[in-house]
Amino acid sequence: MEPKLSSDLLRGHTDTIVLGSLMQTDRYGFEIYNRILERTGEAYELKETTLYSSYKRLEKEGYITSYWGDETRGARRKYYRITEKGRELYRQNILDWQFTQTILNDLLKGEE
């Protein structure tokens, strides 16, 4: 039997995925999209509309800020930067995920 990635299991974690992509450096929208594809070996693709909805929501709530890049070639890019509030949310979401994972692992273990 081949394992499959369930988008249902990942639903609700888009904001955390975006925040995690911004923990080390600012990134532009399409760069985040490509990074997700790369980090998952192209096993998981977030639709651009889902990502851009996440960017808007996170910015509105003060978890990220945005600014226009100063590209010398090509189209201008909108960059995103995580705020301290966003870093706190990311850390909390990771703790929540780890706790949820522990509970799920306990519940899904076969009876011994």
mmCIF file of C-alpha atoms in Angstrom:
data_model
loop_
_atom_site.group_PDB
_atom_site.id
_atom_site.type_symbol
_atom_site.label_atom_id
_atom_site.label_comp_id
_atom_site.label_asym_id
_atom_site.label_seq_id
_atom_site.Cartn_x
_atom_site.Cartn_y
_atom_site.Cartn_z
ATOM 1 C CA MET A 1 0.000 0.000 0.000
ATOM 2 C CA GLU A 2 1.346 3.439 -0.967
ATOM 3 C CA PRO A 3 0.977 6.336 1.463
ATOM 4 C CA LYS A 4 -1.001 9.338 0.244
ATOM 5 C CA LEU A 5 -0.874 12.909 1.442
ATOM 6 C CA SER A 6 -4.238 13.972 2.763
ATOM 7 C CA SER A 7 -4.992 17.630 2.173
ATOM 8 C CA ASP A 8 -7.611 17.276 4.928
ATOM 9 C CA LEU A 9 -4.814 16.684 7.440
ATOM 10 C CA LEU A 10 -2.967 19.800 6.264
ATOM 11 C CA ARG A 11 -6.020 22.034 5.994
ATOM 12 C CA GLY A 12 -5.903 24.673 8.675
ATOM 13 C CA HIS A 13 -2.105 24.750 8.758
ATOM 14 C CA THR A 14 -1.563 27.070 5.787
ATOM 15 C CA ASP A 15 -0.862 30.091 7.981
ATOM 16 C CA THR A 16 1.701 28.137 9.998
ATOM 17 C CA ILE A 17 3.371 26.914 6.805
ATOM 18 C CA VAL A 18 3.609 30.502 5.542
ATOM 19 C CA LEU A 19 4.933 31.784 8.872
ATOM 20 C CA GLY A 20 7.523 28.991 8.935
ATOM 21 C CA SER A 21 8.699 30.003 5.466
ATOM 22 C CA LEU A 22 9.332 33.506 6.779
ATOM 23 C CA MET A 23 11.135 32.607 10.014
ATOM 24 C CA GLN A 24 14.632 32.934 8.506
ATOM 25 C CA THR A 25 14.194 35.608 5.866
ATOM 26 C CA ASP A 26 11.715 37.773 3.985
ATOM 27 C CA ARG A 27 10.281 36.144 0.869
ATOM 28 C CA TYR A 28 8.005 37.128 -1.975
ATOM 29 C CA GLY A 29 4.738 35.324 -2.573
ATOM 30 C CA PHE A 30 5.720 33.050 -5.433
ATOM 31 C CA GLU A 31 8.993 32.213 -3.673
ATOM 32 C CA ILE A 32 6.993 30.842 -0.730
ATOM 33 C CA TYR A 33 4.899 28.771 -3.144
ATOM 34 C CA ASN A 34 8.023 27.320 -4.766
ATOM 35 C CA ARG A 35 9.662 26.681 -1.403
ATOM 36 C CA ILE A 36 6.689 24.592 -0.279
ATOM 37 C CA LEU A 37 6.886 22.529 -3.465
ATOM 38 C CA GLU A 38 10.630 22.084 -3.059
ATOM 39 C CA ARG A 39 10.560 21.176 0.634
ATOM 40 C CA THR A 40 7.891 18.535 0.041
ATOM 41 C CA GLY A 41 9.543 17.046 -3.044
ATOM 42 C CA GLU A 42 6.543 18.361 -4.988
ATOM 43 C CA ALA A 43 4.263 16.087 -2.951
ATOM 44 C CA TYR A 44 2.232 19.034 -1.667
ATOM 45 C CA GLU A 45 1.104 22.066 -3.606
ATOM 46 C CA LEU A 46 -0.792 24.896 -2.007
ATOM 47 C CA LYS A 47 -2.918 26.717 -4.536
ATOM 48 C CA GLU A 48 -1.794 30.284 -5.110
ATOM 49 C CA THR A 49 -5.254 31.605 -4.214
ATOM 50 C CA THR A 50 -5.041 29.792 -0.866
ATOM 51 C CA LEU A 51 -1.603 31.261 -0.234
ATOM 52 C CA TYR A 52 -2.593 34.799 -1.153
ATOM 53 C CA SER A 53 -5.658 34.540 1.102
ATOM 54 C CA SER A 54 -3.312 33.483 3.887
ATOM 55 C CA TYR A 55 -0.992 36.439 3.197
ATOM 56 C CA LYS A 56 -3.915 38.870 3.393
ATOM 57 C CA ARG A 57 -5.275 37.307 6.583
ATOM 58 C CA LEU A 58 -1.875 37.195 8.300
ATOM 59 C CA GLU A 59 -1.135 40.800 7.341
ATOM 60 C CA LYS A 60 -4.548 42.032 8.471
ATOM 61 C CA GLU A 61 -4.029 40.362 11.855
ATOM 62 C CA GLY A 62 -0.514 41.802 12.257
ATOM 63 C CA TYR A 63 1.422 38.529 11.939
ATOM 64 C CA ILE A 64 3.268 39.638 8.801
ATOM 65 C CA THR A 65 3.973 42.888 6.979
ATOM 66 C CA SER A 66 4.564 43.416 3.280
ATOM 67 C CA TYR A 67 6.609 45.732 1.127
ATOM 68 C CA TRP A 68 7.447 46.118 -2.547
ATOM 69 C CA GLY A 69 10.879 44.969 -3.642
ATOM 70 C CA ASP A 70 13.247 47.080 -5.670
ATOM 71 C CA GLU A 71 13.914 44.704 -8.554
ATOM 72 C CA THR A 72 16.108 46.010 -11.335
ATOM 73 C CA ARG A 73 14.746 43.446 -13.806
ATOM 74 C CA GLY A 74 11.304 41.956 -14.225
ATOM 75 C CA ALA A 75 8.092 42.710 -12.402
ATOM 76 C CA ARG A 76 8.037 44.219 -8.937
ATOM 77 C CA ARG A 77 7.614 41.655 -6.202
ATOM 78 C CA LYS A 78 5.688 41.973 -2.983
ATOM 79 C CA TYR A 79 7.761 40.681 -0.097
ATOM 80 C CA TYR A 80 6.497 39.448 3.241
ATOM 81 C CA ARG A 81 8.192 39.779 6.613
ATOM 82 C CA ILE A 82 7.131 38.022 9.799
ATOM 83 C CA THR A 83 6.479 40.221 12.837
ATOM 84 C CA GLU A 84 7.269 39.365 16.451
ATOM 85 C CA LYS A 85 3.557 38.643 16.906
ATOM 86 C CA GLY A 86 3.816 36.255 13.938
ATOM 87 C CA ARG A 87 6.845 34.526 15.475
ATOM 88 C CA GLU A 88 4.890 33.997 18.687
ATOM 89 C CA LEU A 89 1.936 32.565 16.737
ATOM 90 C CA TYR A 90 4.270 30.263 14.809
ATOM 91 C CA ARG A 91 5.863 28.938 18.009
ATOM 92 C CA GLN A 92 2.423 28.408 19.600
ATOM 93 C CA ASN A 93 1.108 26.627 16.500
ATOM 94 C CA ILE A 94 4.135 24.308 16.499
ATOM 95 C CA LEU A 95 3.527 23.450 20.168
ATOM 96 C CA ASP A 96 -0.159 22.834 19.401
ATOM 97 C CA TRP A 97 0.750 20.638 16.425
ATOM 98 C CA GLN A 98 3.216 18.583 18.476
ATOM 99 C CA PHE A 99 0.601 18.070 21.181
ATOM 100 C CA THR A 100 -2.013 17.103 18.575
ATOM 101 C CA GLN A 101 0.454 14.699 16.972
ATOM 102 C CA THR A 102 1.075 13.012 20.325
ATOM 103 C CA ILE A 103 -2.661 12.620 20.935
ATOM 104 C CA LEU A 104 -3.252 11.254 17.417
ATOM 105 C CA ASN A 105 -0.342 8.833 17.721
ATOM 106 C CA ASP A 106 -1.784 7.542 21.003
ATOM 107 C CA LEU A 107 -5.252 7.183 19.511
ATOM 108 C CA LEU A 108 -4.106 5.506 16.313
ATOM 109 C CA LYS A 109 -1.849 2.902 17.921
ATOM 110 C CA GLY A 110 -3.187 -0.583 17.564
ATOM 111 C CA GLU A 111 -4.312 -2.304 20.720
ATOM 112 C CA GLU A 112 -1.516 -4.409 22.127
#
